[in-house]
Coordinates of C-alpha atoms in Angstrom, one line a residue:
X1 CA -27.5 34.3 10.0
X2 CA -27.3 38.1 10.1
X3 CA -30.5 40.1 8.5
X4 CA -29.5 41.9 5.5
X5 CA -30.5 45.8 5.8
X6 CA -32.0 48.0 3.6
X7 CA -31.2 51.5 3.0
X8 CA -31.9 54.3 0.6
X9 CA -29.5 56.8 -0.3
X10 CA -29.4 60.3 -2.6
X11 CA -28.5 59.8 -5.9
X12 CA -25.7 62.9 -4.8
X13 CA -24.2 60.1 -1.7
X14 CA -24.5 57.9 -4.5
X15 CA -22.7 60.2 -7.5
X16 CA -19.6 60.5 -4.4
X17 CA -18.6 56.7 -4.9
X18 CA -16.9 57.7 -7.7
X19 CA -12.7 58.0 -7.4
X20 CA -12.0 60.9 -5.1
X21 CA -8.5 61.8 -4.4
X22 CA -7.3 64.5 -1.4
X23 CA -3.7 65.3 -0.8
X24 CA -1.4 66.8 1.2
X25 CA 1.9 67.2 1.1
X26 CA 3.9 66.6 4.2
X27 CA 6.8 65.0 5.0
X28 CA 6.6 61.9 7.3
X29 CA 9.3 59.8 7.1
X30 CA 10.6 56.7 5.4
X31 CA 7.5 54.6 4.0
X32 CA 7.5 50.9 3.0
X33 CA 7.0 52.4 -0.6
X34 CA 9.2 54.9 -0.9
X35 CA 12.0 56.7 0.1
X36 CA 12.7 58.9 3.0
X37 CA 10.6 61.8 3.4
X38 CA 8.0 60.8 1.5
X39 CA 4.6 61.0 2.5
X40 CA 2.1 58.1 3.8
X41 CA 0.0 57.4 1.1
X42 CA -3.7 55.3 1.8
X43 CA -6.4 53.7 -0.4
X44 CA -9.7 53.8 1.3
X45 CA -12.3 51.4 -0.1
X46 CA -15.8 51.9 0.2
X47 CA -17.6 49.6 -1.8
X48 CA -20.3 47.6 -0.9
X49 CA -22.3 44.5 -2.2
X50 CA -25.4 44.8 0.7
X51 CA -26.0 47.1 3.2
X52 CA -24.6 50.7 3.4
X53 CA -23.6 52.5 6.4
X54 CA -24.4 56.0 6.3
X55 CA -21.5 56.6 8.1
X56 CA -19.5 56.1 4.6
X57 CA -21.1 59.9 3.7
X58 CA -19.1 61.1 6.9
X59 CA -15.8 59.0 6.3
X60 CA -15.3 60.6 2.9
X61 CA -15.3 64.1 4.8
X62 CA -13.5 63.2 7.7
X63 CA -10.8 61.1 6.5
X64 CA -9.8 64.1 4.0
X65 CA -9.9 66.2 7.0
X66 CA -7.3 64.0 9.2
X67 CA -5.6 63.6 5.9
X68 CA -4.6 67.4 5.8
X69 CA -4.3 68.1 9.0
X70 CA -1.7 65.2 9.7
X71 CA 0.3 65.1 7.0
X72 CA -0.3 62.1 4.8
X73 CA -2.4 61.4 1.3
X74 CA -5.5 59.4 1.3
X75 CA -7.1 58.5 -2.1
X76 CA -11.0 57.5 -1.5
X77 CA -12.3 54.8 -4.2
X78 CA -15.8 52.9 -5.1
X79 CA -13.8 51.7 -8.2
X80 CA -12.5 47.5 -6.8
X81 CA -10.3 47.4 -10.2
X82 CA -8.0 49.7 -8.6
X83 CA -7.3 47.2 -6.0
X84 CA -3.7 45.3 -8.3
X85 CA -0.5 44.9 -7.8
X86 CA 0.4 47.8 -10.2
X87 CA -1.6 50.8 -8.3
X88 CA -1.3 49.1 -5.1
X89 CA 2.3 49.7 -5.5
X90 CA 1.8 53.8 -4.7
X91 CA 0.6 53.2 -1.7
X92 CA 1.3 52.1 1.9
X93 CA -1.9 51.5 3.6
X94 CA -5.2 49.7 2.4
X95 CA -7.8 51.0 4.1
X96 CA -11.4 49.0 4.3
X97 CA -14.1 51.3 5.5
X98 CA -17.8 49.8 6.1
X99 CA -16.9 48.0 3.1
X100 CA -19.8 44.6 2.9
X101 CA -20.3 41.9 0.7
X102 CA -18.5 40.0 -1.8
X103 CA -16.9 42.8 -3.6
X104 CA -16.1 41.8 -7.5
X105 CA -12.2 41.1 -7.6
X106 CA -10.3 38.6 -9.0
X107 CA -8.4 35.4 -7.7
X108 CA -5.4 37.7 -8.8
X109 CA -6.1 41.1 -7.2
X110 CA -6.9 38.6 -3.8
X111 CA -3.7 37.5 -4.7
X112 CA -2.1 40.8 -5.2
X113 CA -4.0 42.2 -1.9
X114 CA -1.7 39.8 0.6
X115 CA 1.1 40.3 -1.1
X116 CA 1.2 44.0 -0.5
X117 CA 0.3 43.7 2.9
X118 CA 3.0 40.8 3.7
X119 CA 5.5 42.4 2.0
X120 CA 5.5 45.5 4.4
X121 CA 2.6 47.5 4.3
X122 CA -0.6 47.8 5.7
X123 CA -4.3 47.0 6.3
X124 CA -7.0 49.2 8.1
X125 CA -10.3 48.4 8.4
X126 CA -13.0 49.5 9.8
X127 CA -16.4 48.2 11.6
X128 CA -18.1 46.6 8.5
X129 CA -14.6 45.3 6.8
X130 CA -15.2 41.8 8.8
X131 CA -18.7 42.2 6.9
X132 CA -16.7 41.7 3.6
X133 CA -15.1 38.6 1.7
X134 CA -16.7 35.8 3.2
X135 CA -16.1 33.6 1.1
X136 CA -12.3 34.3 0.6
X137 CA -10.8 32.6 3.6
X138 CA -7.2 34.4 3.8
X139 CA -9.3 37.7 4.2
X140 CA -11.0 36.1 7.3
X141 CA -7.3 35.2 8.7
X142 CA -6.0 38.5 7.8
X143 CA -8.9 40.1 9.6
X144 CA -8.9 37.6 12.4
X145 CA -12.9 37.4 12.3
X146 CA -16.0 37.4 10.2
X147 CA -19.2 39.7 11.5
X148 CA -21.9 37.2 13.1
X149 CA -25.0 39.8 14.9
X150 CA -25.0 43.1 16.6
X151 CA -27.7 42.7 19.2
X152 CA -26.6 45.6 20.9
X153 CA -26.9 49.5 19.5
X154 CA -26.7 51.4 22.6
X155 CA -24.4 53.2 24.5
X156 CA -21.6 50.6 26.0
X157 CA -18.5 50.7 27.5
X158 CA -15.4 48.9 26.1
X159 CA -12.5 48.3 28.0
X160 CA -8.9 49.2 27.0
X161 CA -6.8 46.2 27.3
X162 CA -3.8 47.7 26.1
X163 CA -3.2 52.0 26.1
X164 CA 0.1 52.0 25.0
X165 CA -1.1 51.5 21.5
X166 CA -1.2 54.3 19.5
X167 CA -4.5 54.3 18.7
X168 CA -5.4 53.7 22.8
X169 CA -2.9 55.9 24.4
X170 CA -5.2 58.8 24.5
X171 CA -7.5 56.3 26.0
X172 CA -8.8 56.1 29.7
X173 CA -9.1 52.2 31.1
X174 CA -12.3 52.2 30.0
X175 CA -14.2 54.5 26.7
X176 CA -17.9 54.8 26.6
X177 CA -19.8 55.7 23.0
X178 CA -22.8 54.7 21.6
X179 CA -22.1 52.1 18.8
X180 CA -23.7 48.7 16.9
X181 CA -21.8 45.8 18.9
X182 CA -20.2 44.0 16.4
X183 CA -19.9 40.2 17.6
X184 CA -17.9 37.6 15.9
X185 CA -18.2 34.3 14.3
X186 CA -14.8 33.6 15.9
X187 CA -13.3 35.4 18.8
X188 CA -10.1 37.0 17.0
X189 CA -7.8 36.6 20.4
X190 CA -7.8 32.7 19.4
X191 CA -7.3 33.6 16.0
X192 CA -4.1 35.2 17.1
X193 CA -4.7 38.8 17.2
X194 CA -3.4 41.0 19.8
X195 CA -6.9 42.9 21.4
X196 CA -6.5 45.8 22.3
X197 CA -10.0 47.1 23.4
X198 CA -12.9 44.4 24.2
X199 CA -16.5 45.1 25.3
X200 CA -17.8 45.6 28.9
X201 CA -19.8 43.0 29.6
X202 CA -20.8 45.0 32.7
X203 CA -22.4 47.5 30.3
X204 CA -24.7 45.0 28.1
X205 CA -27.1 42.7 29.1
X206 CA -25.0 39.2 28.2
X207 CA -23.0 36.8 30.2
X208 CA -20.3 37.8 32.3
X209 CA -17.8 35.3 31.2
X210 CA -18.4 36.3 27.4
X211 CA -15.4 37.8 25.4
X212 CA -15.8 39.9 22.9
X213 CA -12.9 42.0 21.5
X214 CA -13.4 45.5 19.6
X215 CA -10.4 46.5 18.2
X216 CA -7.1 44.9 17.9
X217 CA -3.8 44.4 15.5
X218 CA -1.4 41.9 14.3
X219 CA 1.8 41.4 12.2
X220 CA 1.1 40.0 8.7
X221 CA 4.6 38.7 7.3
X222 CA 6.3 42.2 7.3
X223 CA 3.2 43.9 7.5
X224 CA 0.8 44.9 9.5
X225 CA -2.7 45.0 9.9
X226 CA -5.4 47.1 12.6
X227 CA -9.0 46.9 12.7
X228 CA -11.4 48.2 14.8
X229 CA -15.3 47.4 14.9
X230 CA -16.4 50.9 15.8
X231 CA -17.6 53.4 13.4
X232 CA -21.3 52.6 12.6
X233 CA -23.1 56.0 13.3
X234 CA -22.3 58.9 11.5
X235 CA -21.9 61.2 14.5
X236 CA -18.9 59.1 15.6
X237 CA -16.7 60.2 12.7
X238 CA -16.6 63.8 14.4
X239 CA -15.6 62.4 18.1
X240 CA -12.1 63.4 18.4
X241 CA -11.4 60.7 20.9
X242 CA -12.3 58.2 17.7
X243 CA -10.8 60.0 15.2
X244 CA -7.6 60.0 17.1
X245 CA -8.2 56.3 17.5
X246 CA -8.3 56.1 13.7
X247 CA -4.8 57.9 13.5
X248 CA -3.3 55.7 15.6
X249 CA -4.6 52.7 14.1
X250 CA -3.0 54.5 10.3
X251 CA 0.7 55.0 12.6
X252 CA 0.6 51.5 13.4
X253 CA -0.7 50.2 9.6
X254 CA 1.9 52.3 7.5
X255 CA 4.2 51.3 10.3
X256 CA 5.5 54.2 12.1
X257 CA 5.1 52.9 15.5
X258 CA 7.5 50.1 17.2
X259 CA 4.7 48.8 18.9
X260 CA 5.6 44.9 19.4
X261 CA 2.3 42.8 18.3
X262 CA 3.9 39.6 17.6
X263 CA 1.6 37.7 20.7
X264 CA -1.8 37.7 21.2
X265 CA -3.3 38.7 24.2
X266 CA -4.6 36.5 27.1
X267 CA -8.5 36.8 28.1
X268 CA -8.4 39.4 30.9
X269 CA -9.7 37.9 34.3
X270 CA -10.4 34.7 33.7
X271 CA -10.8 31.8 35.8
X272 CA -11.9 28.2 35.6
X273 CA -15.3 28.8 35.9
X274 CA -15.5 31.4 33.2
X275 CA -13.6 28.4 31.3
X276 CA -15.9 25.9 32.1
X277 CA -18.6 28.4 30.5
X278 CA -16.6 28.3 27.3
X279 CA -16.6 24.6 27.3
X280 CA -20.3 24.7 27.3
X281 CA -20.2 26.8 24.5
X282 CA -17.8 24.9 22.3
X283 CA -19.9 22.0 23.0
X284 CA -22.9 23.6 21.9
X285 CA -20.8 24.6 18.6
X286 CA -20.3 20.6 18.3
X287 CA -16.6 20.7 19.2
X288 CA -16.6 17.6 21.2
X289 CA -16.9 13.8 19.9
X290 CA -19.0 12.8 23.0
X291 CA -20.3 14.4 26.6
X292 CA -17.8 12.2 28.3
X293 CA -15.3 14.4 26.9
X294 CA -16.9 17.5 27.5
X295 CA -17.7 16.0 31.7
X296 CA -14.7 15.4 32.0
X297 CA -13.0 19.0 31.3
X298 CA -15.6 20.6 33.5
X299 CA -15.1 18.2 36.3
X300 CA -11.6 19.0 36.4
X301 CA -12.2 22.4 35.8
X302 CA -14.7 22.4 39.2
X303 CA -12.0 20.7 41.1
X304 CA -9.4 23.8 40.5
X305 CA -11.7 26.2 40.9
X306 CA -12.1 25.1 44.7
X307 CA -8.1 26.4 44.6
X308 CA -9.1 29.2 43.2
X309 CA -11.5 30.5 46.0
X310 CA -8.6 28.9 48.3
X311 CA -6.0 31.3 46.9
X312 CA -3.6 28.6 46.4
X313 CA -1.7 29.9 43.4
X314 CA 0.6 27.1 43.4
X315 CA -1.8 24.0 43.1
X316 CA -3.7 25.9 40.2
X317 CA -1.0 26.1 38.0
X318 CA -0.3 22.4 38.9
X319 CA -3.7 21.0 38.2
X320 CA -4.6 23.5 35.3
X321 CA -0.9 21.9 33.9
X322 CA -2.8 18.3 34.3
X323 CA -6.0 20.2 32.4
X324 CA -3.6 20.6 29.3
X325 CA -2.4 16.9 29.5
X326 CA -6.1 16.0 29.5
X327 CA -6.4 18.1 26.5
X328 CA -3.6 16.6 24.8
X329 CA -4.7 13.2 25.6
X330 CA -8.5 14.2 24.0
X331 CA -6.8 15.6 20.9
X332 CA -4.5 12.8 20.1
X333 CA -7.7 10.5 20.2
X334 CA -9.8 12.9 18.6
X335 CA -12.3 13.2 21.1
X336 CA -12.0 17.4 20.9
X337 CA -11.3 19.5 17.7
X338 CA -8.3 20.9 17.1
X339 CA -9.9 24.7 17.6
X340 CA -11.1 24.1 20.7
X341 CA -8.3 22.6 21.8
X342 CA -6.1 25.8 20.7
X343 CA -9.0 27.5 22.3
X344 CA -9.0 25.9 25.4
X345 CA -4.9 25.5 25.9
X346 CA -4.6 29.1 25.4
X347 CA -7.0 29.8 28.1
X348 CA -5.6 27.5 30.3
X349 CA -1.9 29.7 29.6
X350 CA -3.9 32.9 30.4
X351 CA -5.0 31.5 34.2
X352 CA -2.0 30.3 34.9
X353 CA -0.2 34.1 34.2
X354 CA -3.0 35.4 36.2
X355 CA -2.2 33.2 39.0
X356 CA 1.9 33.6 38.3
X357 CA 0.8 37.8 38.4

């Protein structure tokens, strides 16, 4: 369980929650709420139930900032009744900022969230959005992953899986900053989501073979939806390389980018014995009916992996064909759970188009 904070702000950081609205007047294109020539319009939330980010003090200057000098309207709120169908409706892009906690909404503005979001526009959240709405389930799948721990605040290295996003095309193959970790209840790639930066595992003192996305996007019906987990220290909000990140992120939302994110993405480098790590830890989260189960994936998993230090591309994709069959087999008499079996199939797809590569 994560450790709540505490944090103390000024009653004037305080006295800023209240509904702040900065415009500009640009002309962008068509929008999913508008006509043409119209410009974006966003709703950036705020509001939190536990901790507070300080960063939230810096967001509310910068995003105004961006908002003027690239040509779209951003309305900044603490107020959650705001958040219906009927105001909704001027906007194309909800934005979540370090929001936490079980904001109070009703079963009808939950309802009246996803349907603005399915029916063509946009989500954007932002580090401590997957700190929100745990108990509200379709948030979780619209975000693709609930905040777990951060156990590392440091300066790390994240790699860029894909830089022909819009908000990673500026983007070498790999971006250093310092920034609070976020780690996941669920790793989002096997919820679905299409990563497009993950942690260096190089550049943090855990396992090699862990997986830990940072930043990625998905379609939501005829939406679209972008998170990122950076943006916990104040001083990040002024990095142009992050701001630019944040722009790109808004393109893609409010859907002015062609950007294809129908599929997700395969873990990057992985191998059998990476997978027979994963194993390990999906029995440790009690995903298997018995150890014979679990021995008998990593003993078949051991056996490939001698083709894999052979080089022998084609009997890898053979036997890692026979791994799903086994998988199949240990579903259909429920000996694994149907998440680590999506887990684990989807793995076995991503070594087999390394090897095919």
């Amino acid at each position: 369980m994560k450790t709540v904070k505490k944090v103390f702000l000024p009653l004037t950081a305080l006295m800023v929650t209240l509904m702040i609205s900065f415009t500009t007047f640009a002309e962008t294109g068509e929008t999913s709420n508008g006509n043409a020539n119209e410009t974006k319009k966003v709703l950036m939330v705020t509001a939190t139930e536990v901790f507070r980010h300080a960063s939230i003090d810096d967001a509310h200057e910068v995003m105004p900032q961006l908002a003027d000098e690239h040509g779209f309207e951003i309305d900044i709120t603490e107020d959650v009744v705001l958040l219906n169908a009927d105001n909704l409706a001027n906007y194309d892009v909800l934005a979540f900022v370090n929001t936490t906690g079980e904001l109070p909404i009703s079963d009808q503005q939950k309802e009246d969230i996803l349907n603005f979001i399915e029916s063509g526009n946009g989500f954007f959240g932002v580090h401590a959005a997957t700190d929100t709405f745990y108990e509200w389930a379709e948030y979780g799948e619209l975000t693709g992953a609930y905040f777990e721990e951060h156990p590392w605040t440091e300066e790390v290295t994240f790699n860029v899986e894909q830089g022909d996003h819009p908000s990673t095309e500026h983007l070498d193959s790999t971006y250093t900053q310092l920034e609070e970790v976020y780690l996941f209840q669920d790793n989002p790639r096997y919820n679905d989501k299409h990563i497009l930066m993950s942690l260096n595992m190089d550049s943090v003192d855990g396992e090699a073979h862990e997986d830990h996305p940072t930043a990625w996007v998905d379609e939501i019906g005829k939406g679209r939806m972008f998170y990122t987990a950076l943006g916990h220290h104040p001083e990040t909000w002024y990095k142009e390389d992050f701001q630019q990140h944040l722009l790109g992120g808004l393109q893609y939302a409010w859907g002015d980018s062609d950007y294809d994110a129908s599929e997700p993405t395969p873990e990057p480098n992985l191998d059998t014995k990476g997978m027979a790590k994963h194993v390990g830890d999906l029995k440790d989260d009690g995903e298997f009916d018995s150890d014979e189960a679990v021995h008998s994936l990593t003993l078949h998993l051991t056996a490939v992996s001698h083709y894999e230090n052979q080089g022998e591309a084609t009997k890898v994709n053979q036997h890692m064909e026979g791994f799903k069959d086994l998988l199949n087999h240990q579903l259909d008499n429920d000996l694994i759970t149907e998440k680590a079996f999506d887990i684990l199939t989807a793995q076995s797809d991503a070594v087999i188009q390394n090897w095919d590569e």
